[in-house]
Amino acid sequence: MNFDLDDQQRDLASAAGDFLASSTSLADVRAALDAAATDIAVRPGRDQLLSSGFATITLPEEVDGGGGTVLDLAVVAEQAGRVLAGPSLITYARAAVLLAGDTDRLRALAAGEMKVAVVDGDGPVLDALGAEQFLALRDGRIVIGGGTVDLPDPIDPTRGLGRVTLGDVEVVDGSGDGADAQARWDRALQIGRVILAAESLGAAARSVEIGVAYAKERQAFGRAIGSYQAVKHALVDAYVAVEELRSLVWWSAWAADNAPDELPMASASAKGVAAMASQLAAETLIQVHGGIGFTWEHDAHLYWRRAKVDRFLLGDDVAAFDEVARLAMAGAAS
Amino acid sequence: MDFDDTPEEASWRSTVRSIIADNREALGRRGAGRGYDDPAARDRQALLYDNGLVGVTWSKEAGGQGGTPMQQAIVDQELSRAEVPGLVNLIGIGMCGPTVIAHGSESQKERYLKRLLRADDLWCQLFSEPGSGSDLAALRTKAVRTDDGTWRISGQKVWTTLAHVSDYGILLTRTDPDVAKHRGLTMFVVDMKAPGVSVRSLRQMSGGSDFNEVFFDDVEISDDERLGDVGNGWGVALTTLMAERMSLGGGGTDIGVGVGAVADHVAARIADLPDDRAAVTRQQFGRAYAESLAIRYTGYRQLSAISRGEMPGPEASAGKLAGTRVARDLADLSVRLLDDDAVFARDSGGDSTWQDSQASLPGLAIAGGTNEVLRNVIGERVLGLPAEPRADKNVPFRETIAVATGGSESAAKGATV
Ligand SMILES: Cc1cc2nc3c(=O)[nH]c(=O)nc-3n(C[C@H](O)[C@H](O)[C@H](O)COP(=O)(O)OP(=O)(O)OC[C@H]3O[C@@H](n4cnc5c(N)ncnc54)[C@H](O)[C@@H]3O)c2cc1C
């Protein structure tokens, strides 16, 4: 057993971290919040993410993708989460699964000619902003088509969230009767949850870092506030939650690549724990900063917005834990 | 990243499995009550030892197998999978033994270690005192050297797990009150049957009695039984505490209650619940289950790091912080599912597993360093946050007592600042 990243994955993380830090900034995020909803541009944006190669890591090489693993993509997604980058790698990860085998469309996706988003039921759509084609599950088939996008005022401007009304669609789930469409949709959703948890991990880890740095500097009553246990212990609890989440992100990404039987449990666990950990980390970040943490100017609320919105994406944490319980009990009964 | 056994790990695993299979009946099944006061449990441990499954990571000279942490983990996994009852003396094996290995003389290692692993002897850890728990270095049990070189011990320890059945203990004492508190300590091995040692059982909130008060009334200890140098007791104790961190940190999921047993329990009862309660129950269980998986995989990360040769650092304590909370959530949920029997623990007609586990779990957040103290350690050593102010730093121990008690050393209660 060797449950750790290897050197290549660490190099990938550091390259992705450098690229993302230089192509987006939290100032952009705040500018997006200030802008009218339709003027929002998430950074680094679809084109940059595609040309960097990071968005298409899990696409096969024959369509100009990276031919990499879900774990590779998760490693990059953590870095994206640290800087609240958009659009989300979740969208690319899901599209790669939903369009698997459809070489033309995958090639168009990798080339940036086809800008997609994935529509779950009639809920809010991640990366609706700038999308022209929408993937959905309709009557047991996977479909794609155009649609009209409405962009209400989003809580988190980095997620490109909108409401989508599908137009004309065509079936894309290969030939045949679509018998495996539901299974493919489920797998895409599970991998989406893995990548979502990885982005949450990055955002939560960064929140703890910013909080710790401030707690070392800020003085009150003649001492750094980090020497007070109320502050120290709050940061430690957030740190512990982040490290537990990291383990689930790695396991679930590994399962996506190597152990399909474990993926449902792993991805639901990662999704639910990610919701709790990122909220705890963001709220701790605000609290540690006191009044400044509650201002528009401070970055804390940008992380808080992410956590609040992520909790509801791809099913909420209550649904995820319900699924974990059902799977665990089914295992117990068998 | 992979979870597969290496060829060496796989061959060790099959060795372990066949040893277990060959001795299946004699090894017993889990759930047979507390092991240490059952001679059969000690026989079972001797059987495991004689087959090379106890003390795997200890060197051959120390009576072990000279194996790797991963090999030990494989033994633990296979014993657990086969539902073999746990070892009777985790404190001895997890904490006392490693301390003797690191600081004992050749003759001490020779005399003690193999018997400890075979459960021929049980050991206890005599650190905490009424006035010094978290602030361990404030202890007062006194060791004075006599003219012929032997030591005389007087004082009191408390919360000593297994003292009532132990043959030996590692005993931390104060040998010099005129230097700062960490510097005047010395560690010994004490024979628990020696004249002047008396043990009084304490009853825990669960109703059981696993820990004790221990009194030392002019107990004689030969200088051969000293562990490490005079005045270096703190250094020796740190070895023990580090070993404790490792033995409490990793396992996680099975702290207190087994998560698989809880899944069975929930599955058996949930169908009888009204829909709304079933939904809430699933959500609570799913959350605790997911967290227990997080703890398990965090343990795998640590194990991977250890097998690369890295020392487990203070972050190993994160597993205890997360694990004690999850164990309490699981026990609480399980008790709630007992319905009316939840409030009649004593006459629930048979199985009181869940009530019992519930009443033992608060102790886990206290034993082995309280969760607050572990948070301090992680906050300072891992996150690099500023240390707690210490009023007794660099002050001779005698003076810290004077401050705390208004000048009278006999007014007891340690100088906890
Ligand atoms: C089940 C069980 C088994 C045990 N077995 C053994 C054993 O075998 N051998 C042995 O030597 N000891 C044993 N102990 C003792 C255990 O190590 C101590 O109880 C523990 O270290 C706490 O010390 P204390 O009880 O004196 O509490 P105190 O140190 O008085 O603490 C009281 C409260 O104050 C808090 N506190 C103290 N200092 C700080 C601080 N700096 N920052 C924040 N909070 C603080 C604590 O967290 C706790 O909540 C056992 C305890 C239990 C419960």
PDB file of C-alpha atoms and ligand atoms in Angstrom, chain A residues 229 233, chain B residues 91 124-136 157-162 204 211 244 360 362-373 376 388 413 416-417, ligand 1:
ATOM      1  CA  GLN A 229      -6.969  28.875  22.950  1.00  0.00           C
ATOM      2  CA  HIS A 233      -8.534  25.491  18.948  1.00  0.00           C
TER       3      HIS A 233
ATOM      4  CA  ILE B  91      -0.498   0.241  27.612  1.00  0.00           C
ATOM      5  CA  CYS B 124       0.965  -0.005  33.815  1.00  0.00           C
ATOM      6  CA  GLN B 125       1.966   3.615  33.321  1.00  0.00           C
ATOM      7  CA  LEU B 126       2.344   5.573  36.571  1.00  0.00           C
ATOM      8  CA  PHE B 127       2.455   9.202  35.435  1.00  0.00           C
ATOM      9  CA  SER B 128      -0.651  11.140  36.479  1.00  0.00           C
ATOM     10  CA  GLU B 129      -1.109  12.438  40.008  1.00  0.00           C
ATOM     11  CA  PRO B 130      -3.941  14.231  41.754  1.00  0.00           C
ATOM     12  CA  GLY B 131      -2.157  17.544  41.183  1.00  0.00           C
ATOM     13  CA  SER B 132      -0.554  16.821  37.825  1.00  0.00           C
ATOM     14  CA  GLY B 133      -2.398  15.453  34.841  1.00  0.00           C
ATOM     15  CA  SER B 134      -2.164  17.708  31.822  1.00  0.00           C
ATOM     16  CA  ASP B 135       0.659  19.540  33.571  1.00  0.00           C
ATOM     17  CA  LEU B 136       2.516  16.276  33.976  1.00  0.00           C
ATOM     18  CA  LYS B 157      -0.384   8.331  41.475  1.00  0.00           C
ATOM     19  CA  VAL B 158      -3.920   8.282  40.142  1.00  0.00           C
ATOM     20  CA  TRP B 159      -6.037   7.111  37.171  1.00  0.00           C
ATOM     21  CA  THR B 160      -3.543   4.286  36.679  1.00  0.00           C
ATOM     22  CA  THR B 161      -5.159   1.887  34.242  1.00  0.00           C
ATOM     23  CA  LEU B 162      -4.593  -1.777  35.120  1.00  0.00           C
ATOM     24  CA  GLN B 204     -15.655   4.898  36.726  1.00  0.00           C
ATOM     25  CA  PHE B 211      -8.188   2.447  36.770  1.00  0.00           C
ATOM     26  CA  GLU B 244       1.124   6.825  23.107  1.00  0.00           C
ATOM     27  CA  SER B 360     -16.915   4.744  28.483  1.00  0.00           C
ATOM     28  CA  PRO B 362     -16.062  10.463  27.669  1.00  0.00           C
ATOM     29  CA  GLY B 363     -12.868   8.921  29.096  1.00  0.00           C
ATOM     30  CA  LEU B 364     -11.284   8.739  25.673  1.00  0.00           C
ATOM     31  CA  ALA B 365     -11.301  12.501  25.314  1.00  0.00           C
ATOM     32  CA  ILE B 366      -9.382  12.711  28.624  1.00  0.00           C
ATOM     33  CA  ALA B 367      -7.007   9.739  28.581  1.00  0.00           C
ATOM     34  CA  GLY B 368      -3.700   9.988  26.753  1.00  0.00           C
ATOM     35  CA  GLY B 369      -3.658  13.782  26.884  1.00  0.00           C
ATOM     36  CA  THR B 370      -6.998  15.604  26.898  1.00  0.00           C
ATOM     37  CA  ASN B 371      -8.374  16.746  23.580  1.00  0.00           C
ATOM     38  CA  GLU B 372      -7.764  20.361  24.612  1.00  0.00           C
ATOM     39  CA  VAL B 373      -4.115  19.645  25.290  1.00  0.00           C
ATOM     40  CA  ASN B 376      -2.637  22.983  21.856  1.00  0.00           C
ATOM     41  CA  GLU B 388       0.733  29.392  25.692  1.00  0.00           C
ATOM     42  CA  LYS B 413      -2.573  20.634  44.770  1.00  0.00           C
ATOM     43  CA  THR B 416      -0.962  23.963  37.680  1.00  0.00           C
ATOM     44  CA  VAL B 417      -0.722  27.233  35.834  1.00  0.00           C
TER      45      VAL B 417
HETATM   46  C1  LIG C   1      -9.830   6.337  31.122  1.00  0.00           C
HETATM   47  C2  LIG C   1      -8.581   6.966  31.602  1.00  0.00           C
HETATM   48  C3  LIG C   1      -7.425   6.212  31.731  1.00  0.00           C
HETATM   49  C4  LIG C   1      -6.244   6.782  32.174  1.00  0.00           C
HETATM   50  N1  LIG C   1      -5.144   5.979  32.319  1.00  0.00           N
HETATM   51  C5  LIG C   1      -3.988   6.521  32.799  1.00  0.00           C
HETATM   52  C6  LIG C   1      -2.847   5.699  33.035  1.00  0.00           C
HETATM   53  O1  LIG C   1      -2.882   4.490  32.800  1.00  0.00           O
HETATM   54  N2  LIG C   1      -1.733   6.254  33.536  1.00  0.00           N
HETATM   55  C7  LIG C   1      -1.649   7.594  33.803  1.00  0.00           C
HETATM   56  O2  LIG C   1      -0.598   8.036  34.231  1.00  0.00           O
HETATM   57  N3  LIG C   1      -2.730   8.420  33.611  1.00  0.00           N
HETATM   58  C8  LIG C   1      -3.887   7.907  33.116  1.00  0.00           C
HETATM   59  N4  LIG C   1      -4.988   8.714  32.926  1.00  0.00           N
HETATM   60  C9  LIG C   1      -4.884  10.115  33.312  1.00  0.00           C
HETATM   61  C10 LIG C   1      -4.913  11.099  32.158  1.00  0.00           C
HETATM   62  O3  LIG C   1      -3.688  11.107  31.480  1.00  0.00           O
HETATM   63  C11 LIG C   1      -5.231  12.467  32.771  1.00  0.00           C
HETATM   64  O4  LIG C   1      -6.526  12.386  33.317  1.00  0.00           O
HETATM   65  C12 LIG C   1      -5.180  13.581  31.760  1.00  0.00           C
HETATM   66  O5  LIG C   1      -3.873  13.803  31.330  1.00  0.00           O
HETATM   67  C13 LIG C   1      -5.783  14.862  32.305  1.00  0.00           C
HETATM   68  O6  LIG C   1      -5.250  15.203  33.548  1.00  0.00           O
HETATM   69  P1  LIG C   1      -6.212  15.567  34.773  1.00  0.00           P
HETATM   70  O7  LIG C   1      -7.181  14.465  34.907  1.00  0.00           O
HETATM   71  O8  LIG C   1      -5.358  15.897  35.924  1.00  0.00           O
HETATM   72  O9  LIG C   1      -6.998  16.841  34.316  1.00  0.00           O
HETATM   73  P2  LIG C   1      -6.459  18.349  34.376  1.00  0.00           P
HETATM   74  O10 LIG C   1      -5.101  18.423  33.822  1.00  0.00           O
HETATM   75  O11 LIG C   1      -6.710  18.884  35.741  1.00  0.00           O
HETATM   76  O12 LIG C   1      -7.454  19.017  33.358  1.00  0.00           O
HETATM   77  C14 LIG C   1      -8.784  19.408  33.708  1.00  0.00           C
HETATM   78  C15 LIG C   1      -9.384  20.128  32.500  1.00  0.00           C
HETATM   79  O13 LIG C   1      -8.567  21.267  32.209  1.00  0.00           O
HETATM   80  C16 LIG C   1      -8.138  21.208  30.882  1.00  0.00           C
HETATM   81  N5  LIG C   1      -6.771  21.736  30.791  1.00  0.00           N
HETATM   82  C17 LIG C   1      -5.698  21.488  31.583  1.00  0.00           C
HETATM   83  N6  LIG C   1      -4.602  22.116  31.126  1.00  0.00           N
HETATM   84  C18 LIG C   1      -4.976  22.770  30.011  1.00  0.00           C
HETATM   85  C19 LIG C   1      -4.325  23.605  29.070  1.00  0.00           C
HETATM   86  N7  LIG C   1      -3.013  23.886  29.137  1.00  0.00           N
HETATM   87  N8  LIG C   1      -5.064  24.086  28.051  1.00  0.00           N
HETATM   88  C20 LIG C   1      -6.385  23.803  27.926  1.00  0.00           C
HETATM   89  N9  LIG C   1      -7.051  23.045  28.777  1.00  0.00           N
HETATM   90  C21 LIG C   1      -6.356  22.529  29.805  1.00  0.00           C
HETATM   91  C22 LIG C   1      -8.162  19.753  30.500  1.00  0.00           C
HETATM   92  O14 LIG C   1      -8.279  19.590  29.096  1.00  0.00           O
HETATM   93  C23 LIG C   1      -9.380  19.272  31.247  1.00  0.00           C
HETATM   94  O15 LIG C   1     -10.528  19.558  30.488  1.00  0.00           O
HETATM   95  C24 LIG C   1      -6.193   8.160  32.495  1.00  0.00           C
HETATM   96  C25 LIG C   1      -7.357   8.927  32.376  1.00  0.00           C
HETATM   97  C26 LIG C   1      -8.536   8.356  31.942  1.00  0.00           C
HETATM   98  C27 LIG C   1      -9.766   9.205  31.845  1.00  0.00           C
END
